[in-house]
Short mmCIF file of C-alpha atoms and ligand atoms in Angstrom, two decimals:
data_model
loop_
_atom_site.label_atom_id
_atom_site.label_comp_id
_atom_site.label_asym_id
_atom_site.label_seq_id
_atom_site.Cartn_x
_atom_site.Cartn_y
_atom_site.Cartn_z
CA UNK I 1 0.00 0.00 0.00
CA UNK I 2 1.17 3.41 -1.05
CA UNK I 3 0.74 6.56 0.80
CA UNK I 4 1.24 9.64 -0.92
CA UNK I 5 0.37 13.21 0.91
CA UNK I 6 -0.92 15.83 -1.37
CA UNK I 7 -1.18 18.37 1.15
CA UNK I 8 -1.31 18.24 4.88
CA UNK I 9 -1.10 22.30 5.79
CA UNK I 10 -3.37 23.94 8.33
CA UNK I 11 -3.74 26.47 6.21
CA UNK I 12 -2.86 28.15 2.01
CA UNK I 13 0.18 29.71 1.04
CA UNK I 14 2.45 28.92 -1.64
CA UNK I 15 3.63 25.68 -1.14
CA UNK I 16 1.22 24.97 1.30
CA UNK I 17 -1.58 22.90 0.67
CA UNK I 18 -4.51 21.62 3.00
CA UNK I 19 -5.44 17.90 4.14
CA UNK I 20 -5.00 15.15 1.31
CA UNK I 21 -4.05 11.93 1.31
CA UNK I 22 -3.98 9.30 -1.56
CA UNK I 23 -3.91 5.86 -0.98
CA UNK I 24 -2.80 3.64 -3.57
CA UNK I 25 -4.46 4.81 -6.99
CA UNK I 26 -8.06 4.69 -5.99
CA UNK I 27 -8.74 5.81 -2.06
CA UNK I 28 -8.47 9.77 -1.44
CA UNK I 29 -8.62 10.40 2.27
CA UNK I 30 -9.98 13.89 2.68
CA UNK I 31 -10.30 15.94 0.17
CA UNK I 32 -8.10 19.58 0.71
CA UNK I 33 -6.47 21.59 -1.75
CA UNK I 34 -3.50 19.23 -1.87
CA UNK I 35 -6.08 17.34 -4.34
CA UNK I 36 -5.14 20.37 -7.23
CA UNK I 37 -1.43 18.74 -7.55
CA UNK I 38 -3.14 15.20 -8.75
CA UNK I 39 -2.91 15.40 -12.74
CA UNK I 40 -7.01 14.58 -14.44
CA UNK I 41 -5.75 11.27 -14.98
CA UNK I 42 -4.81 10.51 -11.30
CA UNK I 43 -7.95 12.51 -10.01
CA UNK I 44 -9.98 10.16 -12.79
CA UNK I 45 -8.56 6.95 -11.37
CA UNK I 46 -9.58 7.82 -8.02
CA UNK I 47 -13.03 5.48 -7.17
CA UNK I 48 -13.75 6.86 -3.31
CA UNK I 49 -13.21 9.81 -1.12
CA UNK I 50 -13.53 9.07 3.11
CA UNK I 51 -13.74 12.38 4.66
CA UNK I 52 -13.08 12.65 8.06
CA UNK I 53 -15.49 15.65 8.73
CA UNK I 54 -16.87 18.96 6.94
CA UNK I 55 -14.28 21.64 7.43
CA UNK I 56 -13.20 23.46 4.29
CA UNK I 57 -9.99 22.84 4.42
CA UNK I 58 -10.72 19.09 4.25
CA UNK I 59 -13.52 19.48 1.66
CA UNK I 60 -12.41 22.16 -0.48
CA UNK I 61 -11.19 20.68 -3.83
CA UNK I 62 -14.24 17.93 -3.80
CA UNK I 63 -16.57 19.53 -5.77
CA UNK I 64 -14.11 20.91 -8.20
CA UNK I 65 -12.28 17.36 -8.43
CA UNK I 66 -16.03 16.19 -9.37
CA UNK I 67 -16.23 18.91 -12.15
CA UNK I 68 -12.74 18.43 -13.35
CA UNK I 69 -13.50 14.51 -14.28
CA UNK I 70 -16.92 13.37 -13.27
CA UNK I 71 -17.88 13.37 -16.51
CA UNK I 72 -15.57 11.15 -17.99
CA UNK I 73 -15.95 8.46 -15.11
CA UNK I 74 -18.17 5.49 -15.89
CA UNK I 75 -18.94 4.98 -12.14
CA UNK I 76 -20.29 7.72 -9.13
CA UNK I 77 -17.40 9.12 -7.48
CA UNK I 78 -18.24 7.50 -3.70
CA UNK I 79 -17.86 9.87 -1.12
CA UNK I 80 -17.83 7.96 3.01
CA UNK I 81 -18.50 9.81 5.61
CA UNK I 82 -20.09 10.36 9.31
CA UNK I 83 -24.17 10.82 8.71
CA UNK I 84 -23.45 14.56 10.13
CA UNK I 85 -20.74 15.01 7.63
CA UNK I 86 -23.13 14.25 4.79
CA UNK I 87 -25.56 16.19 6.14
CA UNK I 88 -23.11 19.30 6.06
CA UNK I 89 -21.83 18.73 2.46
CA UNK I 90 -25.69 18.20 1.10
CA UNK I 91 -26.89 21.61 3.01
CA UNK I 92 -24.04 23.56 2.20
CA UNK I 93 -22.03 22.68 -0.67
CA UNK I 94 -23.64 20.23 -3.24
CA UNK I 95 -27.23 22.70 -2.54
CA UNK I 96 -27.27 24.04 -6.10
CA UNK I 97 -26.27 27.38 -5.08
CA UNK I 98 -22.68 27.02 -3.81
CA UNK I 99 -22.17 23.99 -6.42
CA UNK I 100 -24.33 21.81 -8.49
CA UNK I 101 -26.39 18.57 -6.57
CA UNK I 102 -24.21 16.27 -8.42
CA UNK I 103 -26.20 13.33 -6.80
CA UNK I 104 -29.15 14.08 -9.42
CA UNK I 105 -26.71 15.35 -12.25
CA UNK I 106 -26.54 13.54 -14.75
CA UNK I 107 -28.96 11.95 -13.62
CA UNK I 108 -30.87 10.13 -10.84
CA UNK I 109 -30.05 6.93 -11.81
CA UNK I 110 -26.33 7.07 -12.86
CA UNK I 111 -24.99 10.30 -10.89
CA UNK I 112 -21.38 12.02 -10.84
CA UNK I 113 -21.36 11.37 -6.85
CA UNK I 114 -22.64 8.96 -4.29
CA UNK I 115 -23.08 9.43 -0.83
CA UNK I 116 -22.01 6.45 2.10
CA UNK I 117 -22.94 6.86 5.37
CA UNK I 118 -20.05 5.11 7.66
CA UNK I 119 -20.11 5.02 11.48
CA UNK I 120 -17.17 5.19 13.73
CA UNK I 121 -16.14 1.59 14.78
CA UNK I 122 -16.67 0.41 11.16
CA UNK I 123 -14.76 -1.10 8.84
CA UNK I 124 -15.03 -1.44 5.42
CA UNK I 125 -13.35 -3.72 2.75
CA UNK I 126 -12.71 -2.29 -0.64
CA UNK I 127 -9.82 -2.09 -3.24
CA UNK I 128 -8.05 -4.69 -1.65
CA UNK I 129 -8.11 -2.76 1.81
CA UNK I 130 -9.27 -2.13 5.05
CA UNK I 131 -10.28 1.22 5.94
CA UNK I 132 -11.60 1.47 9.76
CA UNK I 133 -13.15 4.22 11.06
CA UNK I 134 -11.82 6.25 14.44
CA UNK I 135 -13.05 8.42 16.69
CA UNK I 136 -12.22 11.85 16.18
CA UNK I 137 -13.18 14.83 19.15
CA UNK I 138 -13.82 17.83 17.17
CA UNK I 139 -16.42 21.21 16.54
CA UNK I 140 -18.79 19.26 13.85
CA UNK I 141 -18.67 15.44 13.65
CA UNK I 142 -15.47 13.91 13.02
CA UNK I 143 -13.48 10.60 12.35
CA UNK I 144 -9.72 9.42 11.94
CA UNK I 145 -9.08 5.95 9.53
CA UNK I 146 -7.03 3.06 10.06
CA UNK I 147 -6.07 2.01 6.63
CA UNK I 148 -4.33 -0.90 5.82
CA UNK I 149 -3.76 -3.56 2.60
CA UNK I 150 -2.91 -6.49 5.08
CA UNK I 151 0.49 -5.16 6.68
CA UNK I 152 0.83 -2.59 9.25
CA UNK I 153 -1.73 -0.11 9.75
CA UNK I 154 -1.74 3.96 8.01
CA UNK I 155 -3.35 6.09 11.15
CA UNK I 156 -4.79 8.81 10.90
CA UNK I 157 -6.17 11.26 13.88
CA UNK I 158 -8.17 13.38 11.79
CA UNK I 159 -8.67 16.88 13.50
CA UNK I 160 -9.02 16.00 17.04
CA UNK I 161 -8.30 17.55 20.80
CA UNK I 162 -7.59 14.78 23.15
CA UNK I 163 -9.46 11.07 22.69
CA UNK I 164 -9.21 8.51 25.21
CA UNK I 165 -11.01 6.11 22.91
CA UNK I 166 -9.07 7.09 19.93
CA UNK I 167 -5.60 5.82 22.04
CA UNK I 168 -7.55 2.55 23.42
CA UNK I 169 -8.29 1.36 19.91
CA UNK I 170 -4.56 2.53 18.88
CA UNK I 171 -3.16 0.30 21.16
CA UNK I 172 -4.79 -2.62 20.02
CA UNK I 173 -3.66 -2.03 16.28
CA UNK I 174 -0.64 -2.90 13.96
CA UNK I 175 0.73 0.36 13.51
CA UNK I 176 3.44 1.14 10.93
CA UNK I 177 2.64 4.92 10.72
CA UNK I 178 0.82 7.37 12.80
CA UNK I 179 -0.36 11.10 11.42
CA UNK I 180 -1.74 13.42 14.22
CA UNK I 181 -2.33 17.00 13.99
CA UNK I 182 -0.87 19.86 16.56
CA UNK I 183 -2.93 22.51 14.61
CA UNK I 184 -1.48 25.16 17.33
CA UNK I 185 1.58 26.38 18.95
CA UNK I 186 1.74 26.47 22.67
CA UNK I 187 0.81 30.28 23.25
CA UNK I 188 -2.11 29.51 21.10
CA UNK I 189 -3.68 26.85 23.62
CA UNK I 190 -6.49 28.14 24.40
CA UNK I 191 -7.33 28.92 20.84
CA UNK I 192 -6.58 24.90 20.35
CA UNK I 193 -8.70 24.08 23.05
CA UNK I 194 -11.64 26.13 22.03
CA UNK I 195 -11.91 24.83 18.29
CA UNK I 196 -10.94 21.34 19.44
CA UNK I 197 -7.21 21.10 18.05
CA UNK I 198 -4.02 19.73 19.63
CA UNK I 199 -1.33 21.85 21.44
CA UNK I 200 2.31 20.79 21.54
CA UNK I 201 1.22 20.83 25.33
CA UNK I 202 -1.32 18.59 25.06
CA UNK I 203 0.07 16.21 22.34
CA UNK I 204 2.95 15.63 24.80
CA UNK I 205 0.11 14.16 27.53
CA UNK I 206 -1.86 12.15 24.62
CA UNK I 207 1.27 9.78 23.29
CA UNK I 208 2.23 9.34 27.03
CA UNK I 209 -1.42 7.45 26.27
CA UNK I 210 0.81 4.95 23.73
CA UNK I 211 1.32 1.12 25.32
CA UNK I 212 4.80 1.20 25.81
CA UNK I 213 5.59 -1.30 23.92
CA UNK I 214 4.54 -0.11 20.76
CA UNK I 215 7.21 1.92 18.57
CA UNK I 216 6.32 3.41 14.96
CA UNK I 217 6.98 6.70 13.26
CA UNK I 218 4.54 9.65 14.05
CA UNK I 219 4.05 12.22 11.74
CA UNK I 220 2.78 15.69 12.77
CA UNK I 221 0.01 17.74 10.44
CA UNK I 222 -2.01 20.37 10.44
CA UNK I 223 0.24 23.08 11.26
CA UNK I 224 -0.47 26.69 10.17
CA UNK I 225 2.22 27.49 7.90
CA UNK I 226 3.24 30.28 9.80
CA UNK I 227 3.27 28.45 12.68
CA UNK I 228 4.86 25.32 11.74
CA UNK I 229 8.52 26.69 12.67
CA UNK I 230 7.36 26.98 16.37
CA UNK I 231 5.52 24.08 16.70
CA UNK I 232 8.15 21.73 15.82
CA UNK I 233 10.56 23.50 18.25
CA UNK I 234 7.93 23.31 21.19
CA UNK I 235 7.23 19.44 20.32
CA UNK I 236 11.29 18.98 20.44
CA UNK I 237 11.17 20.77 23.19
CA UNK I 238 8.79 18.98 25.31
CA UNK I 239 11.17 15.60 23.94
CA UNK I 240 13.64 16.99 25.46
CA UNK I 241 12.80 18.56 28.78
CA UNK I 242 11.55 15.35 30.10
CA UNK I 243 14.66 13.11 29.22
CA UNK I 244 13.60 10.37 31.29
CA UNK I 245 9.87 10.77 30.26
CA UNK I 246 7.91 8.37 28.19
CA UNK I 247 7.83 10.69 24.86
CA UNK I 248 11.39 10.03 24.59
CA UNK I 249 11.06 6.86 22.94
CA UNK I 250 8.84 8.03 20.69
CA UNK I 251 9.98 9.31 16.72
CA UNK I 252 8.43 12.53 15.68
CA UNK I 253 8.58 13.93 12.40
CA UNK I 254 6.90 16.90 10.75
CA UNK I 255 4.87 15.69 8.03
CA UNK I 256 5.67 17.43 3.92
CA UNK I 257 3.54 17.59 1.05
CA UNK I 258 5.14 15.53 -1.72
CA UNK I 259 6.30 12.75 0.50
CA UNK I 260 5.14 8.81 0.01
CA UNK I 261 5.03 5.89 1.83
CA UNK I 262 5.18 2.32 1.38
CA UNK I 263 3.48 0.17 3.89
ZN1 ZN A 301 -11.60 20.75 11.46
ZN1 ZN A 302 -8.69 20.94 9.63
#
């Protein structure tokens, strides 16, 4: 299973793209403006979207992805997601006022896009994986995913603040690569806290929730681009202050548009 990250920026700037992930040739895990770098034949290859939740910068490039090469598609573009998250993207986006229903268009019976409802604690089986759905605690409904093709497991924490269950179910997975956010640096904490994001702070006391004997990469996401500087350093920081502390053993890398992985 490949991995590739189109873009995994909080926020736009040059260079700087938002959440994206493709999986393999087929599986798009959210949907940010990291999706404009995929050429029309990769976006045209791609058979299913799981969102993790409604924010723009995770849905943005959806309904122009589904302009760009719906019609040339012989099969809906399937779009999973939480009920809520549906819900969002039905009232708000695909209303025929911000973009075009493109569950009736081009018709009822054979549309550009499909809606699946998925549920957290689910798993699904499809193009020879197995995508499971995690908790997420966020503003609006949310999710992570557990992806894997029969190896180790791809996790993903979605936007999050802290999640006991998300770490329980963690713990009982194969895990070859973990991707959590830290949307905020340390002086913005209370910002983090109030929109339900992780803190350098925080993300120090939620992988002290990782069994100990568990060891894989983790990736960090989601930082503001300019804020990324300073919330590396305070993440190092906290890994280094507590030298005989339990984040020690753990391997923390900042996460770059561009990069793949094999799993
Ligand atoms: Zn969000
Ligand atoms: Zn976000």
């Amino acid at each position: 299973m490949r991995v590739r990250v189109l873009g995994c920026s909080g926020a736009i700037a040059k260079d700087c793209r938002t959440t994206s992930f493709l999986v393999d040739e087929d599986t798009l895990i959210d949907a940010g403006t990291g999706v404009g770098d995929l050429t029309l034949e990769e976006m045209r290859k791609v058979e299913r979207v799981f969102l993790t939740h409604a924010h723009l910068d995770h849905v943005a490039a959806l309904p122009l992805m589904v302009d760009a090469v719906a019609a040339t598609r012989s099969s809906p573009l399937q779009i999973h997601a939480l009920a809520g998250t549906i819900d969002a993207l039905k009232t708000h986006i695909f209303n025929d006022i911000i973009w075009p229903d493109f569950t009736q268009i081009p018709s009822r019976e054979a549309p550009f896009i499909s809606f699946h409802e998925v549920t957290i604690g689910q798993t699904l089986r499809m193009g020879g994986k197995q995508i499971e759905v995690l908790p997420a605690i966020h503003t609006v409904p949310a999710a992570g995913f557990a992806v894997s093709a029969g190896q180790g497991c791809w996790v993903f924490s979605g936007d999050t603040e802290r999640n006991p269950a998300f770490w329980c179910r963690l713990n009982q997975l194969d895990v070859a690569m973990l991707v959590i956010e830290t949307a905020f640096s340390n002086r913005e904490c209370d910002l983090a806290r109030r929109s339900l994001h992780l803190s350098p702070q925080i993300l120090a006391t939620e992988l002290d929730c990782i069994n100990l004997d568990k060891h894989f990469p983790i990736y960090i996401t989601h930082t503001k681009p300019a804020e990324t500087e300073l919330i590396m350093a305070e993440i190092q920081r906290f890994d280094q202050s507590q030298p005989l502390g339990r984040h020690v053993s753990h391997d923390i890398r900042w996460l770059r548009a561009g990069q793949s992985f094999e799993l």
